[in-house]
């Protein structure tokens, strides 16, 4: 009997100590001169968040958890959008150089107007790169403040790729039962105050999921278009106007895809935040 009591006490203590050890290891390694450790995965970051603010009220934890998810998804989506822009920048630079070479050699099929359009496309891409870099740094600044980690311009996420959350539900009733809220309702607790928010949040998740499916299809089509136009231009059989249009479409559609993943993931996080108002855990 004494052994059971001891076990009941020691197990949660060991769990807290393990989290503390991981947190201290991360914080110490981050503070070493010249060493910038990447932030842990989202799941681990939320575990550390709960430990850091373990004495806070549920509403505080729910809000902080949502903010951490938001900043993670923002950094991940914008980092991948940045990769797209860097690819597009290379295409524009290559196209400008090749067009100017053809124009200087006197080829009649290249106009100064076409070159100017390519240069403007490059300038717009460079402007977007600058803006995204700043957005990512600002998000990191906010995230490290919440997680109480030292901020560095070189800091990165261990999981830099944004992936859609697995949300299998198609109807509200099935999700409601699976969420555990049905059990709470059976316990006579009043959920009427958040019922509209729950149903609205669920519909928003379904909407963003459908938009994500469409964006995913468009991404594949657009990628094929860019590959085709870039190859044609490299072989000298494509027009600069066609390549310019393909690059603009590619940028818009690929950026839209990552925005769709971000919006879908954030809508599921928002639904979970609403659900937490009717439960005892975030």
XYZ file of C-alpha atoms in Angstrom:
282
model
C 0.000 0.000 0.000
C 2.865 2.361 0.869
C 4.538 1.429 -2.416
C 1.404 2.370 -4.377
C 1.225 5.730 -2.612
C 4.900 6.362 -3.290
C 4.441 5.431 -6.949
C 1.452 7.758 -7.265
C 3.568 10.640 -5.961
C 6.812 9.928 -7.779
C 5.425 9.408 -11.300
C 4.080 12.964 -11.796
C 7.226 14.317 -10.125
C 9.438 12.471 -12.597
C 7.330 13.750 -15.486
C 7.810 17.354 -14.317
C 11.532 16.806 -13.803
C 11.958 15.379 -17.305
C 10.237 18.408 -18.841
C 12.335 20.715 -16.669
C 15.510 18.948 -17.777
C 14.596 19.259 -21.457
C 13.717 22.924 -21.025
C 16.936 23.718 -19.176
C 18.991 21.828 -21.738
C 17.391 23.847 -24.514
C 17.763 27.196 -22.749
C 21.402 26.576 -21.757
C 22.424 25.377 -25.216
C 20.691 28.377 -26.775
C 22.674 30.780 -24.631
C 26.093 29.391 -25.556
C 28.228 31.812 -27.559
C 27.891 31.280 -31.286
C 25.337 28.482 -30.902
C 21.709 28.986 -31.925
C 19.569 25.933 -31.307
C 16.419 25.571 -33.411
C 13.113 25.807 -31.597
C 11.559 22.388 -30.900
C 8.604 20.946 -32.780
C 5.182 22.409 -32.072
C 4.055 19.556 -29.823
C 7.175 19.824 -27.671
C 6.900 23.615 -27.571
C 3.361 23.351 -26.192
C 4.570 20.913 -23.518
C 7.217 23.436 -22.480
C 4.601 26.195 -22.551
C 2.420 24.326 -20.068
C 5.394 23.830 -17.789
C 6.458 27.493 -17.974
C 2.955 28.713 -17.110
C 1.774 25.797 -14.956
C 0.527 28.148 -12.234
C -1.663 30.173 -14.592
C -5.407 29.806 -15.113
C -6.880 27.660 -17.883
C -8.017 30.653 -19.947
C -4.450 32.011 -19.931
C -2.986 28.657 -21.038
C -5.558 28.288 -23.812
C -4.753 31.728 -25.209
C -0.973 31.196 -25.029
C -1.264 27.791 -26.694
C -3.259 29.344 -29.525
C -0.663 32.098 -29.955
C 2.189 29.571 -30.118
C 0.322 27.576 -32.770
C -0.400 30.745 -34.723
C 3.240 31.865 -34.761
C 4.486 28.378 -35.650
C 2.095 28.108 -38.589
C 2.902 31.643 -39.710
C 6.662 31.057 -39.643
C 6.336 27.711 -41.418
C 4.015 28.975 -44.169
C 5.989 32.150 -44.810
C 9.289 30.275 -44.827
C 7.945 28.043 -47.589
C 6.526 31.028 -49.455
C 9.999 32.539 -49.217
C 11.448 29.423 -50.875
C 8.980 29.867 -53.738
C 9.983 33.502 -54.173
C 13.679 32.615 -54.196
C 12.984 30.119 -56.996
C 10.980 32.700 -58.934
C 13.732 35.289 -58.418
C 16.262 32.953 -60.032
C 13.974 32.440 -63.027
C 13.479 36.197 -63.440
C 17.213 36.921 -63.146
C 18.021 34.263 -65.718
C 15.304 35.514 -68.065
C 16.435 39.156 -67.783
C 20.060 38.237 -68.522
C 19.100 36.090 -71.510
C 16.701 38.704 -72.896
C 19.278 41.487 -72.630
C 21.838 39.273 -74.343
C 19.440 38.630 -77.230
C 18.472 42.306 -77.443
C 22.124 43.431 -77.547
C 22.846 40.931 -80.308
C 20.100 42.516 -82.406
C 17.507 39.760 -82.328
C 14.203 41.260 -83.481
C 11.930 39.001 -81.414
C 13.054 40.667 -78.141
C 11.744 44.142 -77.319
C 12.833 46.618 -74.670
C 9.282 46.498 -73.363
C 9.531 42.732 -72.735
C 12.806 43.199 -70.873
C 11.295 45.986 -68.756
C 8.368 43.748 -67.828
C 10.741 40.999 -66.688
C 12.745 43.508 -64.637
C 9.572 44.771 -62.969
C 8.599 41.191 -62.173
C 12.015 40.683 -60.582
C 11.689 43.929 -58.592
C 8.278 42.878 -57.288
C 9.641 39.495 -56.234
C 12.577 41.099 -54.409
C 10.166 43.413 -52.612
C 8.055 40.431 -51.481
C 11.204 38.633 -50.254
C 12.157 41.606 -48.085
C 8.641 41.780 -46.640
C 8.463 38.055 -45.874
C 11.869 38.061 -44.189
C 10.671 40.827 -41.879
C 7.366 39.064 -41.136
C 9.216 35.874 -40.184
C 11.576 37.737 -37.849
C 8.670 39.533 -36.153
C 6.839 36.213 -35.653
C 9.997 34.660 -34.184
C 10.385 37.651 -31.880
C 6.852 37.154 -30.536
C 7.215 33.369 -30.285
C 10.505 33.446 -28.367
C 9.035 35.943 -25.945
C 6.152 33.597 -25.123
C 8.483 30.586 -24.772
C 11.018 32.680 -22.808
C 13.812 31.828 -25.214
C 16.627 34.165 -26.244
C 15.892 35.690 -29.655
C 18.482 35.564 -32.433
C 18.257 36.590 -36.085
C 19.615 33.121 -36.924
C 16.976 31.196 -34.991
C 15.004 28.553 -36.885
C 12.284 25.977 -36.336
C 13.232 22.330 -36.069
C 10.103 21.589 -38.130
C 10.139 24.229 -40.870
C 7.600 22.636 -43.219
C 3.936 23.368 -42.685
C 1.645 20.361 -43.054
C -2.157 20.263 -42.967
C -3.597 19.057 -39.672
C -5.429 15.742 -39.816
C -9.097 16.701 -39.418
C -11.281 13.781 -40.529
C -14.702 15.053 -39.478
C -17.460 15.879 -41.974
C -20.394 16.671 -39.691
C -20.685 18.640 -36.484
C -22.416 15.963 -34.397
C -19.654 13.394 -34.969
C -16.970 15.928 -34.072
C -18.956 17.073 -31.002
C -19.142 13.539 -29.607
C -15.487 12.796 -30.401
C -14.354 16.053 -28.767
C -15.709 14.964 -25.393
C -18.137 17.866 -25.184
C -21.115 15.515 -25.356
C -19.997 13.957 -22.051
C -19.757 17.392 -20.492
C -23.273 18.211 -21.687
C -24.533 15.003 -20.062
C -23.031 16.242 -16.800
C -25.560 19.110 -16.862
C -22.944 21.807 -17.532
C -24.285 24.649 -19.652
C -22.634 24.901 -23.080
C -25.279 27.163 -24.609
C -22.980 30.160 -24.317
C -20.440 28.713 -26.750
C -22.701 26.568 -28.931
C -22.912 29.170 -31.701
C -19.136 29.707 -31.575
C -18.537 25.957 -31.809
C -20.817 25.493 -34.813
C -19.413 28.563 -36.551
C -15.844 27.447 -35.862
C -16.588 23.988 -37.219
C -18.034 25.432 -40.436
C -14.939 27.616 -40.830
C -12.746 24.515 -40.592
C -14.788 22.772 -43.305
C -14.599 25.869 -45.506
C -10.839 26.217 -45.163
C -10.378 22.490 -45.785
C -12.274 22.675 -49.085
C -10.236 25.704 -50.151
C -7.080 23.774 -49.289
C -8.139 20.851 -51.515
C -8.651 23.251 -54.411
C -5.336 25.012 -53.772
C -3.534 21.670 -53.754
C -4.889 20.790 -57.211
C -4.002 24.212 -58.596
C -0.453 23.893 -57.247
C 0.222 20.786 -59.347
C -1.176 22.372 -62.517
C 0.765 25.601 -62.017
C 4.028 23.780 -61.394
C 3.664 21.970 -64.715
C 2.943 25.282 -66.476
C 6.098 26.938 -65.110
C 8.322 23.966 -65.988
C 6.980 24.009 -69.538
C 7.361 27.772 -70.088
C 10.826 27.902 -68.495
C 12.025 25.020 -70.688
C 10.612 26.642 -73.829
C 12.355 29.917 -73.034
C 15.668 28.163 -72.326
C 15.482 26.413 -75.697
C 14.732 29.697 -77.457
C 11.210 28.787 -78.563
C 9.288 30.602 -75.809
C 8.255 34.241 -75.515
C 9.356 36.381 -72.557
C 5.751 37.494 -72.057
C 4.643 33.868 -71.612
C 7.402 33.184 -69.090
C 6.560 36.396 -67.209
C 2.906 35.384 -66.976
C 3.790 31.841 -65.860
C 6.062 33.166 -63.091
C 3.399 35.564 -61.827
C 0.765 32.808 -61.811
C 3.167 30.389 -60.118
C 3.952 32.893 -57.380
C 0.296 33.687 -56.739
C -0.912 30.074 -56.745
C 1.940 28.627 -54.654
C 1.711 31.456 -52.129
C -2.038 30.901 -52.064
C -1.509 27.217 -51.340
C 0.647 27.903 -48.281
C -1.845 30.541 -47.144
C -4.557 27.879 -47.435
C -2.613 25.433 -45.259
C -2.026 28.200 -42.718
C -5.713 29.206 -42.689
C -6.858 25.594 -42.338
C -4.479 24.819 -39.480
C -5.322 28.057 -37.713
C -9.065 27.439 -38.062
C -8.660 24.046 -36.353
C -6.616 25.722 -33.607
C -9.359 28.327 -33.210
C -11.995 25.586 -32.944
C -9.934 23.896 -30.245
C -9.618 27.226 -28.425
C -13.411 27.597 -28.423
C -13.840 23.980 -27.293
C -11.509 24.608 -24.358
C -14.027 27.061 -22.924
C -16.294 24.100 -22.181
C -13.611 21.739 -20.850
C -11.091 21.641 -18.037
C -8.011 21.220 -20.248
C -6.655 23.150 -23.270
